[in-house]
GROMACS .gro file of C-alpha atoms in nm:
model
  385
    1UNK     CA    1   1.041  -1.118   0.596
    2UNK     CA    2   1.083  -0.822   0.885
    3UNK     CA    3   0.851  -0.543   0.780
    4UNK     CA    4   1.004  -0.203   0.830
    5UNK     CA    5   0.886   0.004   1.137
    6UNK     CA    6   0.757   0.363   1.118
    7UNK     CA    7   0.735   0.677   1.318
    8UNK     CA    8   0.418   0.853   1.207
    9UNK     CA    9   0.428   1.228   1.321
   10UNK     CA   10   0.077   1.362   1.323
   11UNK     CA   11  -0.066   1.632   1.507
   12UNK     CA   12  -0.372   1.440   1.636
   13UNK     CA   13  -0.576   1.359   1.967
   14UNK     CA   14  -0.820   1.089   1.865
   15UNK     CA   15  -1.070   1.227   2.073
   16UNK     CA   16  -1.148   1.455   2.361
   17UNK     CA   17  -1.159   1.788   2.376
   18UNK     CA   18  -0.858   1.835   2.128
   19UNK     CA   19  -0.999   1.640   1.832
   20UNK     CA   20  -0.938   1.833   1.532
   21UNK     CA   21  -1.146   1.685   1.294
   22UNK     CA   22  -0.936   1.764   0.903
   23UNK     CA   23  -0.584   1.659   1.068
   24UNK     CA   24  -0.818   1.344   1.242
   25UNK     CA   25  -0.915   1.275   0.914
   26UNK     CA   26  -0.608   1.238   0.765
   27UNK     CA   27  -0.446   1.037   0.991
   28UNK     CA   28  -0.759   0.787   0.987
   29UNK     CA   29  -0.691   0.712   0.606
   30UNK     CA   30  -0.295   0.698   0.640
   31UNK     CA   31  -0.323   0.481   0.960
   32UNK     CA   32  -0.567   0.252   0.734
   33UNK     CA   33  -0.299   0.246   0.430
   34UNK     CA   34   0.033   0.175   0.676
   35UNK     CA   35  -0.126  -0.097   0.875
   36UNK     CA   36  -0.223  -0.312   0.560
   37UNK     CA   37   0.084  -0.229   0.433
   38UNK     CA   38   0.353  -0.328   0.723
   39UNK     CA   39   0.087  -0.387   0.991
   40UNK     CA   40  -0.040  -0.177   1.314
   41UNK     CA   41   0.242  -0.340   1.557
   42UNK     CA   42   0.484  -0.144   1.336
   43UNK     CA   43   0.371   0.167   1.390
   44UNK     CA   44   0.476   0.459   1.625
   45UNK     CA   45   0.247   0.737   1.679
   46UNK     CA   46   0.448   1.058   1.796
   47UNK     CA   47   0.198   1.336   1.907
   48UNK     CA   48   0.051   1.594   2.129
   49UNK     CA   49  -0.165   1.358   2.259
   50UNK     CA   50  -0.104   1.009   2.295
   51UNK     CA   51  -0.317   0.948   2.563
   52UNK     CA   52  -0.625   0.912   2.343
   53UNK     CA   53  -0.468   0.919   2.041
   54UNK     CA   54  -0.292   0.591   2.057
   55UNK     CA   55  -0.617   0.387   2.216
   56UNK     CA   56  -0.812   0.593   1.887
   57UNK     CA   57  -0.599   0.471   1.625
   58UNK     CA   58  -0.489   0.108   1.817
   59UNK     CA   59  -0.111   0.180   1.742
   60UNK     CA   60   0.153   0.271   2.031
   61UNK     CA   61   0.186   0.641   2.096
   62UNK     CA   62   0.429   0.887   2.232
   63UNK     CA   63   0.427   1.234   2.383
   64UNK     CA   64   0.557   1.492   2.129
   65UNK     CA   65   0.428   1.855   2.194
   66UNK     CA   66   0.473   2.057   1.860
   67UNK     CA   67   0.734   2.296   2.022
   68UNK     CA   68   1.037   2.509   1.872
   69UNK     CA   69   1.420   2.406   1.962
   70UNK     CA   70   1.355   2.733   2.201
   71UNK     CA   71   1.056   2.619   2.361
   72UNK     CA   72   1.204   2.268   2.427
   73UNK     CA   73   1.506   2.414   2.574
   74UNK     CA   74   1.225   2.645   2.799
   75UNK     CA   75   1.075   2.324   2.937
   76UNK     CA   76   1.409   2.185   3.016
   77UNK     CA   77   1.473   2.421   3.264
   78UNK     CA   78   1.162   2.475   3.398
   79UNK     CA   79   1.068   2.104   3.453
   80UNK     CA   80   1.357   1.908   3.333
   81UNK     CA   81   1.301   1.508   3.405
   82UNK     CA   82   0.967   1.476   3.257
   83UNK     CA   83   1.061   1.746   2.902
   84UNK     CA   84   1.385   1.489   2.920
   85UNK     CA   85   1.227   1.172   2.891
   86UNK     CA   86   1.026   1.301   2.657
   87UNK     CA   87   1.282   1.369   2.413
   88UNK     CA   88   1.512   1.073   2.479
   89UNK     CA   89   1.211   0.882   2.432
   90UNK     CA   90   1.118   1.018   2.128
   91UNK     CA   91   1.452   0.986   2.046
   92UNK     CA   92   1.488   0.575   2.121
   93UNK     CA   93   1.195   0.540   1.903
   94UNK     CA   94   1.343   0.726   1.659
   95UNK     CA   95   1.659   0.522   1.667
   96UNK     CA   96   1.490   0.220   1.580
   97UNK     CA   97   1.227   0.307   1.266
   98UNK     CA   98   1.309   0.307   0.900
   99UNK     CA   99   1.076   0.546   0.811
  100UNK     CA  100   0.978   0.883   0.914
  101UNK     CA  101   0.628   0.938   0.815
  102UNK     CA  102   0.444   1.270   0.834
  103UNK     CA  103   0.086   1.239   0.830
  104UNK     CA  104  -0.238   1.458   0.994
  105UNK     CA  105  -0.199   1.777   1.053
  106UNK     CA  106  -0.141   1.937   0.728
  107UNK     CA  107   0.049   2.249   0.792
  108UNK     CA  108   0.403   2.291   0.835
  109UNK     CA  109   0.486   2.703   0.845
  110UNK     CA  110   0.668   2.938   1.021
  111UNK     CA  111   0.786   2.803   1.354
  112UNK     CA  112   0.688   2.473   1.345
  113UNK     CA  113   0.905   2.393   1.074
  114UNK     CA  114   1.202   2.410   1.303
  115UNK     CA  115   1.083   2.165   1.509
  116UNK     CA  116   1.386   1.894   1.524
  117UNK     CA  117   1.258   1.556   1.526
  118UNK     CA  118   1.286   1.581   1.128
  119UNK     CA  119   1.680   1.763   1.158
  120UNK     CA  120   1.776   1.450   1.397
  121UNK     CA  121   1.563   1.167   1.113
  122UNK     CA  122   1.789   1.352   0.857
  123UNK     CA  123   2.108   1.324   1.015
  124UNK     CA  124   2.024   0.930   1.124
  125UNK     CA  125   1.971   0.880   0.753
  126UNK     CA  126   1.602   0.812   0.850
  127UNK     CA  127   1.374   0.795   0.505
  128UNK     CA  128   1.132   1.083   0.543
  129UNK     CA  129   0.787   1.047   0.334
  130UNK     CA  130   0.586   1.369   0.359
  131UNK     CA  131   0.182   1.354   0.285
  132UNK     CA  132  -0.103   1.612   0.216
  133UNK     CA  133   0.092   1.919   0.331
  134UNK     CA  134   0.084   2.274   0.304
  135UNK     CA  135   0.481   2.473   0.305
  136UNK     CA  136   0.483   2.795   0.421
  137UNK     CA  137   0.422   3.105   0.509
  138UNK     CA  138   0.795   3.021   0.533
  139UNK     CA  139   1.074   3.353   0.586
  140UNK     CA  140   1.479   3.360   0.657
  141UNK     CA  141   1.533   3.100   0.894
  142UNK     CA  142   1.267   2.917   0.880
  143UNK     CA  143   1.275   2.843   0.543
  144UNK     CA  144   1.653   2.753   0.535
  145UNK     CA  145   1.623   2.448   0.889
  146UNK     CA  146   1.294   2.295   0.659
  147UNK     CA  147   1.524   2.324   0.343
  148UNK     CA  148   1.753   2.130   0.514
  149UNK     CA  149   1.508   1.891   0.697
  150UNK     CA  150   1.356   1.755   0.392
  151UNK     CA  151   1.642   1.834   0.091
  152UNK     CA  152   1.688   1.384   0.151
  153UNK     CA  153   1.353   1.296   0.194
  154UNK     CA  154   1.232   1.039  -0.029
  155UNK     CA  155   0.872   1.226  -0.102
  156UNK     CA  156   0.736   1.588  -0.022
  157UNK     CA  157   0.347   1.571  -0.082
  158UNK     CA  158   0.129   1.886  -0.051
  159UNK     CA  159  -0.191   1.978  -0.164
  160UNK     CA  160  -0.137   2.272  -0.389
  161UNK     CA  161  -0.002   2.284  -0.724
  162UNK     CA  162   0.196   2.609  -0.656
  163UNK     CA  163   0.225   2.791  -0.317
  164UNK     CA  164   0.394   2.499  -0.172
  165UNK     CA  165   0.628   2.452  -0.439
  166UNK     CA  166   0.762   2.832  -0.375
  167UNK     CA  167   0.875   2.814  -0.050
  168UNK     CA  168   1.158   2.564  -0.003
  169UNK     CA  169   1.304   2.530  -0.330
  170UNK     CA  170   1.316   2.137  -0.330
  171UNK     CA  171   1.074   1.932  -0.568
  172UNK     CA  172   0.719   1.798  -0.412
  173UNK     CA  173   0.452   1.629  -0.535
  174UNK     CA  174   0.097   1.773  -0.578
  175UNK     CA  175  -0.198   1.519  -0.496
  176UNK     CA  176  -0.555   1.471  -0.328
  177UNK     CA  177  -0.586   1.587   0.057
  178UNK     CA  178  -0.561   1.235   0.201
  179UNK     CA  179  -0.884   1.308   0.354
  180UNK     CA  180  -1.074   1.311   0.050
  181UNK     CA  181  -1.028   0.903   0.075
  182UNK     CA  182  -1.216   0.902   0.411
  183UNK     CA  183  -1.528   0.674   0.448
  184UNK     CA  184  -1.835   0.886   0.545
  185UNK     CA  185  -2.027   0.690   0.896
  186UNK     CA  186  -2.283   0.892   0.999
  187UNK     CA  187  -2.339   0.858   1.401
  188UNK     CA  188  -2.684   0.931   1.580
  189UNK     CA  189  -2.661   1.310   1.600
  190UNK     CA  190  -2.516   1.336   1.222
  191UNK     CA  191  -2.776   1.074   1.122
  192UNK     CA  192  -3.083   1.232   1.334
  193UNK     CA  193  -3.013   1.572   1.133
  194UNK     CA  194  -3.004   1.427   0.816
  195UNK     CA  195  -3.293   1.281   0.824
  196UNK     CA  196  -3.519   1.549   1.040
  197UNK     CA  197  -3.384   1.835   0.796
  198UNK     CA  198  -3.389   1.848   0.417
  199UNK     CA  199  -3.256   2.180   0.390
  200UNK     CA  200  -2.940   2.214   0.527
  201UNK     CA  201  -2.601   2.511   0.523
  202UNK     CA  202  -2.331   2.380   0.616
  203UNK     CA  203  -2.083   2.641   0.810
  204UNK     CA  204  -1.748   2.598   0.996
  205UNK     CA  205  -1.613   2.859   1.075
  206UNK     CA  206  -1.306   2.895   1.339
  207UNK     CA  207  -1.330   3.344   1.376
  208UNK     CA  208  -1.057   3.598   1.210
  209UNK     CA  209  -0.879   3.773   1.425
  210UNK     CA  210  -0.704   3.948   1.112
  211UNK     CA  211  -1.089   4.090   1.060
  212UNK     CA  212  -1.190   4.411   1.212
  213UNK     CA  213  -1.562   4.407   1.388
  214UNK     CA  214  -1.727   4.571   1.135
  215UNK     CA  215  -1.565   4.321   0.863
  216UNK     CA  216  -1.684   4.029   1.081
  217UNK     CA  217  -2.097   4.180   1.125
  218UNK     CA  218  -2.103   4.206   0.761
  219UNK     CA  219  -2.016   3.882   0.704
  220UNK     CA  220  -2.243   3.736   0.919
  221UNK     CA  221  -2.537   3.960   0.822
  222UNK     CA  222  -2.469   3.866   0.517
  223UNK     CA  223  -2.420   3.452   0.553
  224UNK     CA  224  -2.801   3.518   0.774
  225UNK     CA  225  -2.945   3.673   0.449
  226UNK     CA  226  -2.815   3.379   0.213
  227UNK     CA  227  -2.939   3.123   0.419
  228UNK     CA  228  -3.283   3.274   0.469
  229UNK     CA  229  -3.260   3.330   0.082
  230UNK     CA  230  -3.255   2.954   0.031
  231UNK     CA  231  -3.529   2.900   0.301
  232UNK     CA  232  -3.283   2.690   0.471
  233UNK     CA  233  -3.176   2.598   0.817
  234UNK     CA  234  -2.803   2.710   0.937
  235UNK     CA  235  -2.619   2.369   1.073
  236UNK     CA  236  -2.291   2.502   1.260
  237UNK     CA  237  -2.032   2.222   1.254
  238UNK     CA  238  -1.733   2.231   1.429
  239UNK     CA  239  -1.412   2.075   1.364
  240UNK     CA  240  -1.211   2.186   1.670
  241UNK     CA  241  -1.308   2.334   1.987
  242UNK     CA  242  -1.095   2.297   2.290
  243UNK     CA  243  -1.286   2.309   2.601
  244UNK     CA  244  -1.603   2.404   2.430
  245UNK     CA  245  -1.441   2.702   2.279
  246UNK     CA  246  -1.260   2.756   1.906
  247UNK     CA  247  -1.497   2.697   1.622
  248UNK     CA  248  -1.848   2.671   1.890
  249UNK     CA  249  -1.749   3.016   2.044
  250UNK     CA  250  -1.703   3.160   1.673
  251UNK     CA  251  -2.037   3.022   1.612
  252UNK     CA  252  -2.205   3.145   1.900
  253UNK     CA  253  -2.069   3.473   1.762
  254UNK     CA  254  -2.256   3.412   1.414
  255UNK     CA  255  -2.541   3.399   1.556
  256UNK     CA  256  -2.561   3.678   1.790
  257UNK     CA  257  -2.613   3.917   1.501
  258UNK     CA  258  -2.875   3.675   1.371
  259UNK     CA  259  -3.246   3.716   1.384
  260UNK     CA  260  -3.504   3.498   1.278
  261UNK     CA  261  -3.320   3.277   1.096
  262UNK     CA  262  -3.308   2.893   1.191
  263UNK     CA  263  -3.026   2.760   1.314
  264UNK     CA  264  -2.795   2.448   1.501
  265UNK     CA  265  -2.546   2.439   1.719
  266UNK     CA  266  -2.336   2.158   1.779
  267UNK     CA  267  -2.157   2.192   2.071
  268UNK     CA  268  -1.937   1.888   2.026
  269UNK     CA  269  -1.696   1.818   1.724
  270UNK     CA  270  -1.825   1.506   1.593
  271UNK     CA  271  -1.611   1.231   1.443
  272UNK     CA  272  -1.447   1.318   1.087
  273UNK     CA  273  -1.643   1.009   0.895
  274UNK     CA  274  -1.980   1.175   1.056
  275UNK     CA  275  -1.903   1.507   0.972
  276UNK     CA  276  -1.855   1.407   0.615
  277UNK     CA  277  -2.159   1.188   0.615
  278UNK     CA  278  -2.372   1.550   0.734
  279UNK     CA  279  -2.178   1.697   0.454
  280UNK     CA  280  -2.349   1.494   0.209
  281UNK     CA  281  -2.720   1.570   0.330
  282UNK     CA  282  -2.641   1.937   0.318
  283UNK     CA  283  -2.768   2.180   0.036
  284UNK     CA  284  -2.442   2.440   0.063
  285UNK     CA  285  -2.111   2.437   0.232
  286UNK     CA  286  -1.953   2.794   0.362
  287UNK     CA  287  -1.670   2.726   0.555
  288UNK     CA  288  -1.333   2.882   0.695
  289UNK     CA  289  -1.147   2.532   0.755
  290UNK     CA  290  -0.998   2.399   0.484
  291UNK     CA  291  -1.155   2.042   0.570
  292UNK     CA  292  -1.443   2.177   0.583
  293UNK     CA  293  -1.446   2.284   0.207
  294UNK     CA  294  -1.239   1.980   0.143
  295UNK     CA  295  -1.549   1.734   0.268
  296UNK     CA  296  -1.827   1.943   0.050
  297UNK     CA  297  -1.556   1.928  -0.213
  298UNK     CA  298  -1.552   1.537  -0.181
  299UNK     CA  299  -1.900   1.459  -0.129
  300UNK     CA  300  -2.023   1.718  -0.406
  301UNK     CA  301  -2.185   1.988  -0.231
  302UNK     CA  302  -2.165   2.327  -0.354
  303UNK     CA  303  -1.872   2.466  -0.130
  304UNK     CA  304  -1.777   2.850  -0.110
  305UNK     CA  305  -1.453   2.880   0.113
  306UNK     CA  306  -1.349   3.215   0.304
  307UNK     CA  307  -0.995   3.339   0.420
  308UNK     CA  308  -0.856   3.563   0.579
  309UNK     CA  309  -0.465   3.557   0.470
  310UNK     CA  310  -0.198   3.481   0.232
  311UNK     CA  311  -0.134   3.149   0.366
  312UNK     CA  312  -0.566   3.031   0.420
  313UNK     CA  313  -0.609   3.139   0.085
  314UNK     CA  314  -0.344   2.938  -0.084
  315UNK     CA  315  -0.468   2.630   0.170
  316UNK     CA  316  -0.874   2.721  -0.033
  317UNK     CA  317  -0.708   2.750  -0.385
  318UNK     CA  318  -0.534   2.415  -0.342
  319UNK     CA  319  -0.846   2.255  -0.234
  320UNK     CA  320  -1.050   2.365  -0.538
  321UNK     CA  321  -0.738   2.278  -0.744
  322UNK     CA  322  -0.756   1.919  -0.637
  323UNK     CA  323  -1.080   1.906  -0.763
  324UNK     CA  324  -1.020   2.090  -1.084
  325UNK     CA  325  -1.265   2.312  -1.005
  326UNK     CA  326  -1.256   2.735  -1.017
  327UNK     CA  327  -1.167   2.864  -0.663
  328UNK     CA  328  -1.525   3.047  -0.528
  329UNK     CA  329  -1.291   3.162  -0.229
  330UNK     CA  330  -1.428   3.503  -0.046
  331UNK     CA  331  -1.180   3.753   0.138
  332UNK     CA  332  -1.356   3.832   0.515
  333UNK     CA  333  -1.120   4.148   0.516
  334UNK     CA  334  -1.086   4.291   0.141
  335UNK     CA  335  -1.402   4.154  -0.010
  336UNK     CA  336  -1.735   4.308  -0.019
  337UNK     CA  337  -2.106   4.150   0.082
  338UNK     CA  338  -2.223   4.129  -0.285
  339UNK     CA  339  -1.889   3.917  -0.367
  340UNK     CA  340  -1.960   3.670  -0.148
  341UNK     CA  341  -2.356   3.631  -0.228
  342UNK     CA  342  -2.252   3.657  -0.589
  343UNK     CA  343  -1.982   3.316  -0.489
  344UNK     CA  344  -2.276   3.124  -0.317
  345UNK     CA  345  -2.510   3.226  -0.614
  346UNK     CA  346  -2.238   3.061  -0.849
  347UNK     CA  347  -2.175   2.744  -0.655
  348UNK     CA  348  -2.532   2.675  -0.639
  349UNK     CA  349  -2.595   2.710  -1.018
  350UNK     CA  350  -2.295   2.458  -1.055
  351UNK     CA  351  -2.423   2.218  -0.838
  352UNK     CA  352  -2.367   1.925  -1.125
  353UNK     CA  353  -2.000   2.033  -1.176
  354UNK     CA  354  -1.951   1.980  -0.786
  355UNK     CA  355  -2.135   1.653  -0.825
  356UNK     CA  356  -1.941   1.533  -1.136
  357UNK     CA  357  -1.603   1.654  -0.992
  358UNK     CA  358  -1.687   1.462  -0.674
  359UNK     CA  359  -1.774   1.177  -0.909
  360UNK     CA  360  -1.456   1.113  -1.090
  361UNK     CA  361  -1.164   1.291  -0.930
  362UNK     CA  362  -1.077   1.088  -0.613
  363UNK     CA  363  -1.056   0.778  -0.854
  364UNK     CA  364  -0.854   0.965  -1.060
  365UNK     CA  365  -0.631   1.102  -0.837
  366UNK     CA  366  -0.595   0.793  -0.639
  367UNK     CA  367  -0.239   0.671  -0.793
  368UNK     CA  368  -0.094   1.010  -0.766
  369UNK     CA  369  -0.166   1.010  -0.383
  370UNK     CA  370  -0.117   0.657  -0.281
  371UNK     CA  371   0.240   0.724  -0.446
  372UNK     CA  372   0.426   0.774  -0.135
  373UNK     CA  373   0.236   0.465   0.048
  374UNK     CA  374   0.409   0.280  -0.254
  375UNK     CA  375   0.724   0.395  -0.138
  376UNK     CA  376   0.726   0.165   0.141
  377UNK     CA  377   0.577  -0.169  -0.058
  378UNK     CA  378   0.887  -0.108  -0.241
  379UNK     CA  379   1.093  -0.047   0.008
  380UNK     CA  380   0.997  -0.387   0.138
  381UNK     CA  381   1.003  -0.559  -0.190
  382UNK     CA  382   1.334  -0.455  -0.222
  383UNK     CA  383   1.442  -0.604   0.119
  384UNK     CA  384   1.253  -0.979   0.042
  385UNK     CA  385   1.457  -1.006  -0.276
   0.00000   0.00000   0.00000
């Protein structure tokens, strides 16, 4: 029986300084799924990095920068034999898969939902399965080319039960973050902290720009106060910091304003699995990545998320919707101080709901988001009979 092949499109590095630890995470647990379903061999990986990406996940890999139709057409002028094997490379893979699968990376919006891999899988009758996403902030255009992209495809999951659904028109699917379904591995530097500390605050925290300075002081004045409140140690964890910068320069601007208050820095963004695992030991999570409230979420740690938009706060609704829990999300630029000491004040007095949410959901939840994985068993049962 000829298993069916399958371009995964994930926006992933598998390590190095690109690692983004939520999209890593999801694309650990679909990668898992796929290759006991139709085997490693079978899959493609098309990303931004396929260097280390394809040696990470021990599938082949191909080069496919998230760029517009405009920016593509940009690099095929200014450097036009390596932008053009790119594409008819990505192309000739394309050509030969049966399935289109989008995996890590959970975000398609604006721009990036023009991007015309999926237009050319539509037109080649390619079946598209869409996981854990988040649609939208989508306007005009935009929303019309992913309208288009995905009107065939055989499954549109995302990971809210109503923002997504808004923006295209077309029917999706609501389920766990795929992530939630990752195994927590501690390594040394997870494992030493863990056991050397037994009160721990989690943050991540990636900056605002949408936040004027005054907005951002406040809120770290404030997050200093809570955590010396709880007697606690500050652990700053990362999930994405190119060339030592992103969420470890934010940090370093945390604690700036700080005084005495004890704190960590990681300066690397440790592997998913280990940032869970730290997740577990801590006592509270505060976080501005949504896979960082999605990990306390899943390991039951009180978890208060901040945003700064339209489009982060419907990404830190959905995650306390998967987990049928009431949204402690905090506003950096409309909220006040108070609000968010009352939230962390709140989440620690429901520490058991966290626990009993983390407790029974995921296996709850489970069928609903191993629904489009199905897909393919029956794709292939269907092809054997």
């Amino acid at each position: 029986m000829k298993k069916p092949r399958i371009l995964v499109i994930a926006d992933v590095a598998g390590s190095g300084q690109y690692y983004h630890a939520g999209d890593e995470a999801m694309a650990e647990v679909a990668f898992q799924r796929l290759a006991k379903i139709v085997g490693r061999e079978q899959l493609v990986l098309a990303c931004p990095h396929p260097r280390t990406a394809g040696p990470a996940f021990c599938v082949k890999a191909i080069a496919m920068p998230l760029y517009t139709p405009k920016t593509w057409a940009l690099h095929l002028l200014l450097n036009p034999v390596v932008t053009g094997y790119r594409i008819l490379r990505c192309l000739w893979y394309l050509s030969r898969v049966d399935f289109v699968f989008k995996a890590g990376g959970g975000n398609i919006r604006g721009k990036y939902s023009k991007f015309p891999l999926l237009t050319v899988a539509r037109r080649w009758r390619k079946r598209i399965i869409i996981v854990s996403q988040t649609l939208g902030p989508l306007h005009g255009h935009h929303r019309q080319v992913l309208r288009r992209q995905l009107e065939d495809a055989l499954w549109i999951g995302v990971r809210d039960r109503s923002y997504s659904a808004g923006q295209t028109g077309l029917p999706v699917h609501f389920a766990l973050d795929d992530a939630v379904y990752l195994q927590p591995r501690h390594n040394d530097l997870t494992l030493a902290l863990a056991q050397e500390y037994s009160g721990l605050v989690g943050i991540s925290f990636s900056g605002c720009k949408s936040a004027d300075e005054q907005q951002l002081n406040c809120l770290y004045r404030t997050i200093e106060k809570l955590v010396a409140e709880l007697e606690a140690t500050a652990v700053f964890i990362p999930h994405h910091a190119p060339q030592n910068r992103g969420d470890c320069a934010a940090a370093r601007a945390v604690v700036q304003h700080w005084h005495n208050t004890p704190f960590i820095l990681l300066e690397q963004v440790p592997p998913a699995s280990a940032i869970l695992a730290l997740t577990g030991a801590l006592r509270l999570v505060i976080s501005n990545r949504y896979h960082g409230v999605i990990f306390g979420l899943t390991m039951g740690v009180p978890t208060v998320a901040l945003y700064h938009d339209e489009y982060t706060e419907a990404k830190m609704r959905g995650a306390f919707e998967q987990f049928q829990l009431e949204p402690l999300a905090f506003s950096i630029t409309n909220s006040f101080a108070a609000d968010l000491t009352e939230l962390v004040h709140k989440a620690l007095a429901r520490q058991r709901d966290f626990a009993a949410a983390a407790k029974t959901i995921p296996a709850a939840g489970l069928a609903d988001n191993i629904a489009p994985y199905n897909l393919i068993k029956d794709f292939i049962a269907a092809q054997s009979n």
